């Protein structure tokens, strides 16, 4: 009887080991099929319940993450503020009212909200209409001074120094400001001074409502708040960021976190504070460099171990997990694993730029709850289509 039990136990152990070896064989097969130097590829797939590593390759390799960096920025700020947080852009006057005339300026104070009059969802409310409505309700028909945008809340340049200059003119390479407006873009082109566009639009809207702006140089006086424009809830902004891979939104998350931690709101300061947050969570940080919030900088470095630890840390937060596009269905993952058994059962953020293709996210169960973390980082691509197909094949072999 004892011998029979021992044999049964041994059989089970051998079976488990065989499965584990099969998983690793699938990872090894992927690395070879990707056509990439093995040192430029990293993979780690972990069962969240058991902690078992189903497969791993070069998990300590320090590689460029591209846009999967957004998953870290979002995790960092979400834990700080929760899903219901809203940015508040305050509006002030700094002079007395005299028979319908504001003897002063109208001042809009930027608070880092990236969604003000955003074209993509979440659109939120129209700040121009809100300001006109409050001005009219106060009986103002003339602003003697100027419309001033206060952009002083966040220090530092609008873009990290390591961003590539050719990207500056593109909408995806636009800078972050304390006051952002209409995604700081016009079509596919970046707008360098969104505040000036806003002032022009607001002036026109006021004029149409019968309120003139004299633009006199009056200096600035004591501010009195008359209104606050509230953004949509931050979970809506974060979900939009993940679905569309919005760089401006992600930069806002990083710099907002830094400001909330007592920093000056610059990218460099905020990146350092974000790094320290994850130090405090005792995740593996060797080989990790956080340079920006969006992943547009090629100076960022992550490891598969680090990304796995972040995803594992956030795996029980249903809000966070809901941000990731579903394979075959949504966002940048719409074509990945489409019409396969894993369609809708893999949720991952993609990251791509010239020579780079990355994935980070979860395998889901029938209730869309994470069961496994999945991290695939590919640098120095030879053929993107071949590498993506190899990644699909690996996941199908492991999870079917």
Tab-separated table of C-alpha atoms in Angstrom:
chain	number	residue	atom	x	y	z
A	1	UNK	CA	0.000	0.000	0.000
A	2	UNK	CA	2.788	2.418	0.961
A	3	UNK	CA	4.628	1.531	-2.237
A	4	UNK	CA	1.481	2.265	-4.248
A	5	UNK	CA	1.069	5.697	-2.613
A	6	UNK	CA	4.724	6.509	-3.242
A	7	UNK	CA	4.421	5.473	-6.869
A	8	UNK	CA	1.284	7.590	-7.305
A	9	UNK	CA	2.979	10.609	-5.715
A	10	UNK	CA	6.038	10.132	-7.910
A	11	UNK	CA	3.834	9.885	-10.995
A	12	UNK	CA	2.108	13.161	-10.108
A	13	UNK	CA	5.456	14.892	-9.504
A	14	UNK	CA	6.845	13.641	-12.791
A	15	UNK	CA	3.685	14.822	-14.552
A	16	UNK	CA	3.940	18.291	-12.994
A	17	UNK	CA	7.617	18.506	-13.936
A	18	UNK	CA	6.780	17.473	-17.476
A	19	UNK	CA	4.189	20.220	-17.766
A	20	UNK	CA	6.682	22.755	-16.406
A	21	UNK	CA	9.284	21.561	-18.883
A	22	UNK	CA	6.726	21.836	-21.692
A	23	UNK	CA	6.021	25.430	-20.691
A	24	UNK	CA	9.707	26.285	-20.678
A	25	UNK	CA	10.136	24.500	-23.987
A	26	UNK	CA	7.488	26.824	-25.442
A	27	UNK	CA	9.425	29.852	-24.161
A	28	UNK	CA	12.694	28.508	-25.569
A	29	UNK	CA	10.987	27.827	-28.877
A	30	UNK	CA	9.665	31.410	-28.952
A	31	UNK	CA	13.100	32.897	-28.328
A	32	UNK	CA	14.518	30.932	-31.244
A	33	UNK	CA	11.531	31.623	-33.539
A	34	UNK	CA	11.558	35.374	-32.830
A	35	UNK	CA	14.768	35.745	-34.820
A	36	UNK	CA	16.201	38.063	-32.147
A	37	UNK	CA	19.488	37.788	-30.301
A	38	UNK	CA	18.575	35.927	-27.066
A	39	UNK	CA	20.152	38.692	-24.992
A	40	UNK	CA	17.676	41.190	-26.454
A	41	UNK	CA	14.607	39.180	-25.460
A	42	UNK	CA	13.062	38.693	-22.019
A	43	UNK	CA	10.079	36.581	-20.991
A	44	UNK	CA	8.432	35.782	-17.697
A	45	UNK	CA	5.070	34.077	-17.176
A	46	UNK	CA	3.896	33.424	-13.615
A	47	UNK	CA	0.874	31.704	-12.053
A	48	UNK	CA	-0.504	34.270	-9.610
A	49	UNK	CA	-2.132	31.757	-7.280
A	50	UNK	CA	0.793	29.368	-6.859
A	51	UNK	CA	3.664	31.704	-7.690
A	52	UNK	CA	4.969	29.080	-10.126
A	53	UNK	CA	7.092	30.407	-12.956
A	54	UNK	CA	5.672	28.714	-16.054
A	55	UNK	CA	8.472	29.976	-18.249
A	56	UNK	CA	11.302	32.476	-18.138
A	57	UNK	CA	14.119	33.774	-20.284
A	58	UNK	CA	16.639	36.515	-19.505
A	59	UNK	CA	14.306	37.867	-16.800
A	60	UNK	CA	17.043	40.078	-15.326
A	61	UNK	CA	17.993	41.543	-18.707
A	62	UNK	CA	17.861	45.359	-18.739
A	63	UNK	CA	15.867	46.300	-21.846
A	64	UNK	CA	13.960	49.227	-23.386
A	65	UNK	CA	10.253	48.942	-22.453
A	66	UNK	CA	8.625	51.442	-24.841
A	67	UNK	CA	4.973	51.964	-23.878
A	68	UNK	CA	4.658	49.166	-21.317
A	69	UNK	CA	6.246	51.835	-19.081
A	70	UNK	CA	2.729	53.296	-18.903
A	71	UNK	CA	1.604	50.342	-16.791
A	72	UNK	CA	4.110	51.386	-14.118
A	73	UNK	CA	3.129	55.076	-14.196
A	74	UNK	CA	-0.547	54.193	-13.873
A	75	UNK	CA	0.028	51.693	-11.071
A	76	UNK	CA	2.076	54.262	-9.160
A	77	UNK	CA	-0.514	57.044	-9.287
A	78	UNK	CA	-3.582	54.824	-8.952
A	79	UNK	CA	-2.352	53.508	-5.612
A	80	UNK	CA	-1.791	57.082	-4.466
A	81	UNK	CA	-5.114	58.696	-5.428
A	82	UNK	CA	-7.624	55.885	-6.076
A	83	UNK	CA	-9.961	55.606	-9.084
A	84	UNK	CA	-12.291	58.495	-8.159
A	85	UNK	CA	-9.689	61.272	-8.150
A	86	UNK	CA	-10.324	64.293	-10.386
A	87	UNK	CA	-7.952	67.045	-11.455
A	88	UNK	CA	-9.138	70.527	-10.476
A	89	UNK	CA	-8.260	73.479	-12.724
A	90	UNK	CA	-9.088	76.622	-10.757
A	91	UNK	CA	-10.282	79.875	-12.297
A	92	UNK	CA	-9.787	83.244	-10.575
A	93	UNK	CA	-10.387	86.942	-10.976
A	94	UNK	CA	-7.944	89.429	-9.450
A	95	UNK	CA	-9.874	92.695	-9.485
A	96	UNK	CA	-13.155	94.267	-8.411
A	97	UNK	CA	-16.407	94.269	-10.352
A	98	UNK	CA	-17.689	97.676	-11.388
A	99	UNK	CA	-21.021	97.963	-13.209
A	100	UNK	CA	-20.479	94.777	-15.216
A	101	UNK	CA	-16.768	95.435	-15.781
A	102	UNK	CA	-14.064	93.239	-14.247
A	103	UNK	CA	-11.307	95.715	-13.336
A	104	UNK	CA	-8.681	93.014	-13.461
A	105	UNK	CA	-7.661	89.744	-15.110
A	106	UNK	CA	-9.236	86.341	-15.534
A	107	UNK	CA	-6.672	83.732	-14.438
A	108	UNK	CA	-6.729	80.004	-15.161
A	109	UNK	CA	-4.364	77.974	-12.982
A	110	UNK	CA	-3.091	74.746	-14.533
A	111	UNK	CA	-3.093	71.656	-12.325
A	112	UNK	CA	-1.633	69.062	-14.680
A	113	UNK	CA	-4.950	67.781	-16.047
A	114	UNK	CA	-4.157	66.198	-19.443
A	115	UNK	CA	-7.814	65.873	-20.419
A	116	UNK	CA	-8.982	69.500	-20.656
A	117	UNK	CA	-11.204	69.639	-23.772
A	118	UNK	CA	-9.684	66.369	-24.935
A	119	UNK	CA	-10.829	65.129	-28.331
A	120	UNK	CA	-10.507	61.404	-27.516
A	121	UNK	CA	-12.549	60.066	-24.635
A	122	UNK	CA	-12.936	60.879	-21.831
A	123	UNK	CA	-13.949	64.246	-23.240
A	124	UNK	CA	-15.238	65.772	-20.020
A	125	UNK	CA	-16.983	69.141	-19.944
A	126	UNK	CA	-16.075	72.159	-22.092
A	127	UNK	CA	-13.991	74.503	-19.952
A	128	UNK	CA	-14.741	77.445	-22.269
A	129	UNK	CA	-18.500	77.105	-21.857
A	130	UNK	CA	-18.143	76.641	-18.100
A	131	UNK	CA	-16.128	79.849	-17.766
A	132	UNK	CA	-18.525	81.821	-19.955
A	133	UNK	CA	-21.471	80.575	-17.916
A	134	UNK	CA	-19.914	81.668	-14.610
A	135	UNK	CA	-18.834	85.036	-16.053
A	136	UNK	CA	-22.362	85.698	-17.298
A	137	UNK	CA	-23.876	84.610	-13.986
A	138	UNK	CA	-21.696	87.236	-12.274
A	139	UNK	CA	-23.050	89.928	-14.602
A	140	UNK	CA	-19.680	90.592	-16.234
A	141	UNK	CA	-19.805	91.970	-19.781
A	142	UNK	CA	-16.224	93.247	-20.018
A	143	UNK	CA	-12.840	92.027	-18.783
A	144	UNK	CA	-10.578	95.041	-18.605
A	145	UNK	CA	-7.403	93.014	-18.175
A	146	UNK	CA	-6.171	89.826	-19.795
A	147	UNK	CA	-6.926	86.126	-19.802
A	148	UNK	CA	-3.863	84.701	-18.075
A	149	UNK	CA	-2.876	81.038	-17.927
A	150	UNK	CA	-0.773	80.218	-14.864
A	151	UNK	CA	1.599	77.403	-15.879
A	152	UNK	CA	3.815	77.516	-12.809
A	153	UNK	CA	2.611	74.486	-10.854
A	154	UNK	CA	5.040	72.034	-12.494
A	155	UNK	CA	8.762	72.730	-12.837
A	156	UNK	CA	11.169	71.668	-15.527
A	157	UNK	CA	11.021	71.422	-19.326
A	158	UNK	CA	7.863	70.143	-20.970
A	159	UNK	CA	9.733	67.106	-22.340
A	160	UNK	CA	12.536	64.928	-20.932
A	161	UNK	CA	15.947	65.711	-22.419
A	162	UNK	CA	16.248	62.159	-23.719
A	163	UNK	CA	13.256	62.391	-26.065
A	164	UNK	CA	14.276	62.514	-29.701
A	165	UNK	CA	13.916	65.921	-31.362
A	166	UNK	CA	12.147	64.595	-34.512
A	167	UNK	CA	9.310	63.397	-32.244
A	168	UNK	CA	8.647	66.912	-30.918
A	169	UNK	CA	6.584	67.989	-33.900
A	170	UNK	CA	4.351	64.912	-33.731
A	171	UNK	CA	1.217	64.729	-31.579
A	172	UNK	CA	2.612	61.704	-29.720
A	173	UNK	CA	5.708	63.745	-28.831
A	174	UNK	CA	3.936	66.819	-27.508
A	175	UNK	CA	5.078	68.296	-24.220
A	176	UNK	CA	3.336	68.282	-20.848
A	177	UNK	CA	2.363	71.581	-19.190
A	178	UNK	CA	0.586	72.539	-16.005
A	179	UNK	CA	-2.237	73.637	-18.304
A	180	UNK	CA	-2.861	71.239	-21.194
A	181	UNK	CA	-5.561	71.884	-23.785
A	182	UNK	CA	-7.059	69.772	-26.567
A	183	UNK	CA	-4.357	67.128	-26.115
A	184	UNK	CA	-1.708	69.778	-26.907
A	185	UNK	CA	-2.130	68.827	-30.529
A	186	UNK	CA	-3.678	69.911	-33.802
A	187	UNK	CA	-4.458	66.832	-35.831
A	188	UNK	CA	-1.278	64.761	-35.809
A	189	UNK	CA	0.972	67.727	-35.022
A	190	UNK	CA	2.165	68.900	-31.634
A	191	UNK	CA	1.144	72.310	-30.283
A	192	UNK	CA	3.994	73.931	-28.410
A	193	UNK	CA	1.918	76.543	-26.588
A	194	UNK	CA	-1.534	75.116	-25.806
A	195	UNK	CA	-2.239	77.996	-23.405
A	196	UNK	CA	-2.225	80.479	-26.287
A	197	UNK	CA	-4.700	78.326	-28.228
A	198	UNK	CA	-6.961	78.193	-25.180
A	199	UNK	CA	-6.827	81.982	-24.655
A	200	UNK	CA	-7.768	82.534	-28.288
A	201	UNK	CA	-10.684	80.075	-28.075
A	202	UNK	CA	-11.953	81.450	-24.764
A	203	UNK	CA	-11.736	85.035	-26.000
A	204	UNK	CA	-13.793	84.107	-29.049
A	205	UNK	CA	-16.363	82.232	-26.948
A	206	UNK	CA	-16.676	85.172	-24.554
A	207	UNK	CA	-17.081	87.584	-27.457
A	208	UNK	CA	-19.872	85.437	-28.920
A	209	UNK	CA	-21.595	85.592	-25.517
A	210	UNK	CA	-21.342	89.399	-25.399
A	211	UNK	CA	-18.309	89.631	-23.128
A	212	UNK	CA	-15.362	91.690	-24.386
A	213	UNK	CA	-11.714	91.362	-23.340
A	214	UNK	CA	-9.706	94.609	-23.407
A	215	UNK	CA	-6.288	92.970	-22.824
A	216	UNK	CA	-4.965	95.895	-20.804
A	217	UNK	CA	-1.737	95.486	-18.866
A	218	UNK	CA	-3.000	95.786	-15.304
A	219	UNK	CA	-0.510	93.595	-13.481
A	220	UNK	CA	-1.800	90.901	-11.143
A	221	UNK	CA	-3.680	91.466	-7.902
A	222	UNK	CA	-5.170	89.315	-5.147
A	223	UNK	CA	-6.847	86.258	-6.618
A	224	UNK	CA	-10.439	85.275	-5.850
A	225	UNK	CA	-11.546	81.838	-7.012
A	226	UNK	CA	-14.785	81.850	-8.976
A	227	UNK	CA	-14.837	78.343	-10.411
A	228	UNK	CA	-13.034	75.004	-10.689
A	229	UNK	CA	-13.092	72.829	-13.797
A	230	UNK	CA	-13.091	69.158	-12.782
A	231	UNK	CA	-11.700	66.413	-14.996
A	232	UNK	CA	-13.418	63.072	-15.513
A	233	UNK	CA	-12.495	60.481	-12.878
A	234	UNK	CA	-8.907	59.427	-13.219
A	235	UNK	CA	-9.821	55.785	-13.846
A	236	UNK	CA	-11.498	56.931	-17.082
A	237	UNK	CA	-8.423	58.924	-18.056
A	238	UNK	CA	-6.143	55.981	-17.250
A	239	UNK	CA	-8.259	53.537	-19.230
A	240	UNK	CA	-8.186	55.864	-22.235
A	241	UNK	CA	-4.414	56.164	-21.859
A	242	UNK	CA	-3.957	52.401	-21.926
A	243	UNK	CA	-6.337	51.793	-24.819
A	244	UNK	CA	-4.806	54.514	-27.018
A	245	UNK	CA	-1.283	54.483	-25.558
A	246	UNK	CA	-1.444	58.226	-24.914
A	247	UNK	CA	1.961	59.667	-24.030
A	248	UNK	CA	0.663	63.004	-22.713
A	249	UNK	CA	-1.697	61.276	-20.294
A	250	UNK	CA	1.085	59.015	-19.022
A	251	UNK	CA	3.505	61.910	-18.515
A	252	UNK	CA	0.809	63.646	-16.506
A	253	UNK	CA	0.424	60.606	-14.234
A	254	UNK	CA	4.130	60.467	-13.461
A	255	UNK	CA	4.504	64.178	-12.814
A	256	UNK	CA	1.277	64.369	-10.800
A	257	UNK	CA	2.592	61.607	-8.541
A	258	UNK	CA	5.874	63.448	-8.085
A	259	UNK	CA	4.079	66.671	-7.186
A	260	UNK	CA	1.864	64.870	-4.678
A	261	UNK	CA	4.957	63.427	-3.027
A	262	UNK	CA	6.273	66.928	-2.360
A	263	UNK	CA	8.406	67.274	-5.482
A	264	UNK	CA	8.621	70.136	-7.928
A	265	UNK	CA	6.640	68.309	-10.604
A	266	UNK	CA	9.526	67.963	-13.061
A	267	UNK	CA	9.922	64.704	-14.927
A	268	UNK	CA	13.334	63.973	-13.439
A	269	UNK	CA	12.206	64.540	-9.855
A	270	UNK	CA	8.996	62.555	-10.334
A	271	UNK	CA	10.850	59.621	-11.927
A	272	UNK	CA	13.136	59.441	-8.908
A	273	UNK	CA	10.178	59.448	-6.541
A	274	UNK	CA	8.423	56.743	-8.532
A	275	UNK	CA	11.577	54.603	-8.363
A	276	UNK	CA	11.693	55.042	-4.582
A	277	UNK	CA	8.068	53.959	-4.275
A	278	UNK	CA	8.908	50.602	-5.822
A	279	UNK	CA	12.041	50.320	-3.699
A	280	UNK	CA	9.677	50.507	-0.742
A	281	UNK	CA	7.671	47.616	-2.155
A	282	UNK	CA	10.835	45.530	-2.366
A	283	UNK	CA	10.480	44.701	-6.033
A	284	UNK	CA	13.618	43.783	-8.016
A	285	UNK	CA	15.050	47.029	-9.363
A	286	UNK	CA	18.520	46.062	-10.515
A	287	UNK	CA	18.839	47.135	-14.139
A	288	UNK	CA	15.761	49.406	-13.953
A	289	UNK	CA	15.927	53.075	-15.034
A	290	UNK	CA	12.790	55.224	-14.921
A	291	UNK	CA	13.274	58.262	-17.152
A	292	UNK	CA	9.734	59.232	-18.165
A	293	UNK	CA	6.119	58.172	-17.686
A	294	UNK	CA	5.171	57.169	-21.210
A	295	UNK	CA	8.084	55.064	-22.415
A	296	UNK	CA	8.874	57.388	-25.309
A	297	UNK	CA	12.424	57.812	-24.004
A	298	UNK	CA	14.832	55.155	-25.215
A	299	UNK	CA	16.792	55.687	-22.004
A	300	UNK	CA	14.192	53.811	-19.930
A	301	UNK	CA	15.214	50.328	-18.839
A	302	UNK	CA	13.166	47.563	-17.211
A	303	UNK	CA	13.555	43.861	-16.554
A	304	UNK	CA	10.954	41.129	-16.887
A	305	UNK	CA	11.394	40.498	-13.153
A	306	UNK	CA	10.521	44.112	-12.355
A	307	UNK	CA	7.504	44.244	-14.673
A	308	UNK	CA	6.229	40.943	-13.263
A	309	UNK	CA	6.537	42.270	-9.713
A	310	UNK	CA	4.563	45.434	-10.569
A	311	UNK	CA	1.832	43.431	-12.285
A	312	UNK	CA	1.678	40.955	-9.394
A	313	UNK	CA	1.463	43.793	-6.880
A	314	UNK	CA	-1.540	45.261	-8.742
A	315	UNK	CA	-3.228	41.993	-9.760
A	316	UNK	CA	-5.987	42.137	-7.121
A	317	UNK	CA	-7.004	45.671	-8.114
A	318	UNK	CA	-9.903	45.039	-10.491
A	319	UNK	CA	-9.862	48.662	-11.679
A	320	UNK	CA	-6.221	48.430	-12.722
A	321	UNK	CA	-6.714	45.105	-14.492
A	322	UNK	CA	-9.648	46.571	-16.430
A	323	UNK	CA	-7.372	49.153	-18.071
A	324	UNK	CA	-5.528	46.566	-20.184
A	325	UNK	CA	-6.794	46.052	-23.751
A	326	UNK	CA	-8.271	42.622	-24.426
A	327	UNK	CA	-6.528	40.526	-27.063
A	328	UNK	CA	-8.461	40.380	-30.305
A	329	UNK	CA	-10.860	43.089	-29.141
A	330	UNK	CA	-9.472	46.417	-27.985
A	331	UNK	CA	-6.923	49.158	-28.511
A	332	UNK	CA	-3.423	48.240	-29.614
A	333	UNK	CA	-4.134	44.535	-28.982
A	334	UNK	CA	-7.095	44.311	-31.362
A	335	UNK	CA	-5.364	42.064	-33.893
A	336	UNK	CA	-3.194	40.104	-31.461
A	337	UNK	CA	-4.534	36.558	-30.862
A	338	UNK	CA	-7.772	37.505	-32.639
A	339	UNK	CA	-10.110	34.573	-33.329
A	340	UNK	CA	-7.979	32.159	-31.305
A	341	UNK	CA	-8.870	30.383	-28.043
A	342	UNK	CA	-7.122	33.240	-26.209
A	343	UNK	CA	-9.213	35.974	-27.854
A	344	UNK	CA	-10.476	38.098	-24.892
A	345	UNK	CA	-8.573	35.980	-22.336
A	346	UNK	CA	-5.278	37.867	-22.583
A	347	UNK	CA	-5.184	41.524	-21.458
A	348	UNK	CA	-1.918	43.351	-22.132
A	349	UNK	CA	-0.389	46.742	-22.774
A	350	UNK	CA	1.768	46.814	-25.875
A	351	UNK	CA	4.927	48.811	-26.386
A	352	UNK	CA	6.369	49.443	-29.803
A	353	UNK	CA	8.872	51.725	-31.460
A	354	UNK	CA	11.530	51.207	-34.073
A	355	UNK	CA	13.195	47.862	-33.306
A	356	UNK	CA	11.106	47.217	-30.169
A	357	UNK	CA	7.972	45.187	-29.411
A	358	UNK	CA	6.842	44.539	-25.832
A	359	UNK	CA	3.841	43.123	-23.991
A	360	UNK	CA	2.918	43.265	-20.297
A	361	UNK	CA	-0.312	42.187	-18.661
A	362	UNK	CA	-2.409	39.241	-17.613
A	363	UNK	CA	-4.015	35.948	-18.583
A	364	UNK	CA	-7.668	36.170	-17.475
A	365	UNK	CA	-10.259	33.660	-16.309
A	366	UNK	CA	-13.939	33.518	-17.316
A	367	UNK	CA	-14.705	36.390	-14.907
A	368	UNK	CA	-11.916	38.543	-16.396
A	369	UNK	CA	-9.865	38.216	-13.230
A	370	UNK	CA	-6.075	37.836	-13.644
A	371	UNK	CA	-4.706	34.326	-13.205
A	372	UNK	CA	-1.178	34.802	-14.598
A	373	UNK	CA	1.211	37.667	-15.297
A	374	UNK	CA	2.677	37.807	-18.791
A	375	UNK	CA	5.742	39.847	-19.741
A	376	UNK	CA	7.414	39.719	-23.147
A	377	UNK	CA	10.114	42.268	-24.025
A	378	UNK	CA	11.762	42.269	-27.444
A	379	UNK	CA	14.523	44.710	-28.446
A	380	UNK	CA	16.636	44.794	-31.620
A	381	UNK	CA	13.876	43.339	-33.788
A	382	UNK	CA	14.741	41.941	-37.179
A	383	UNK	CA	11.171	41.311	-38.322
A	384	UNK	CA	8.259	42.590	-36.222
A	385	UNK	CA	5.625	40.380	-37.863
A	386	UNK	CA	7.678	37.246	-37.284
A	387	UNK	CA	8.367	38.163	-33.659
A	388	UNK	CA	4.708	38.918	-32.920
A	389	UNK	CA	3.609	35.623	-34.484
A	390	UNK	CA	6.173	33.772	-32.370
A	391	UNK	CA	4.798	35.461	-29.237
A	392	UNK	CA	1.237	34.459	-30.178
A	393	UNK	CA	2.295	30.860	-30.761
A	394	UNK	CA	4.059	30.710	-27.397
A	395	UNK	CA	1.027	31.972	-25.487
A	396	UNK	CA	-1.298	29.590	-27.330
A	397	UNK	CA	0.960	26.640	-26.498
A	398	UNK	CA	1.195	27.586	-22.816
A	399	UNK	CA	-2.422	28.508	-22.125
A	400	UNK	CA	-4.483	26.322	-24.454
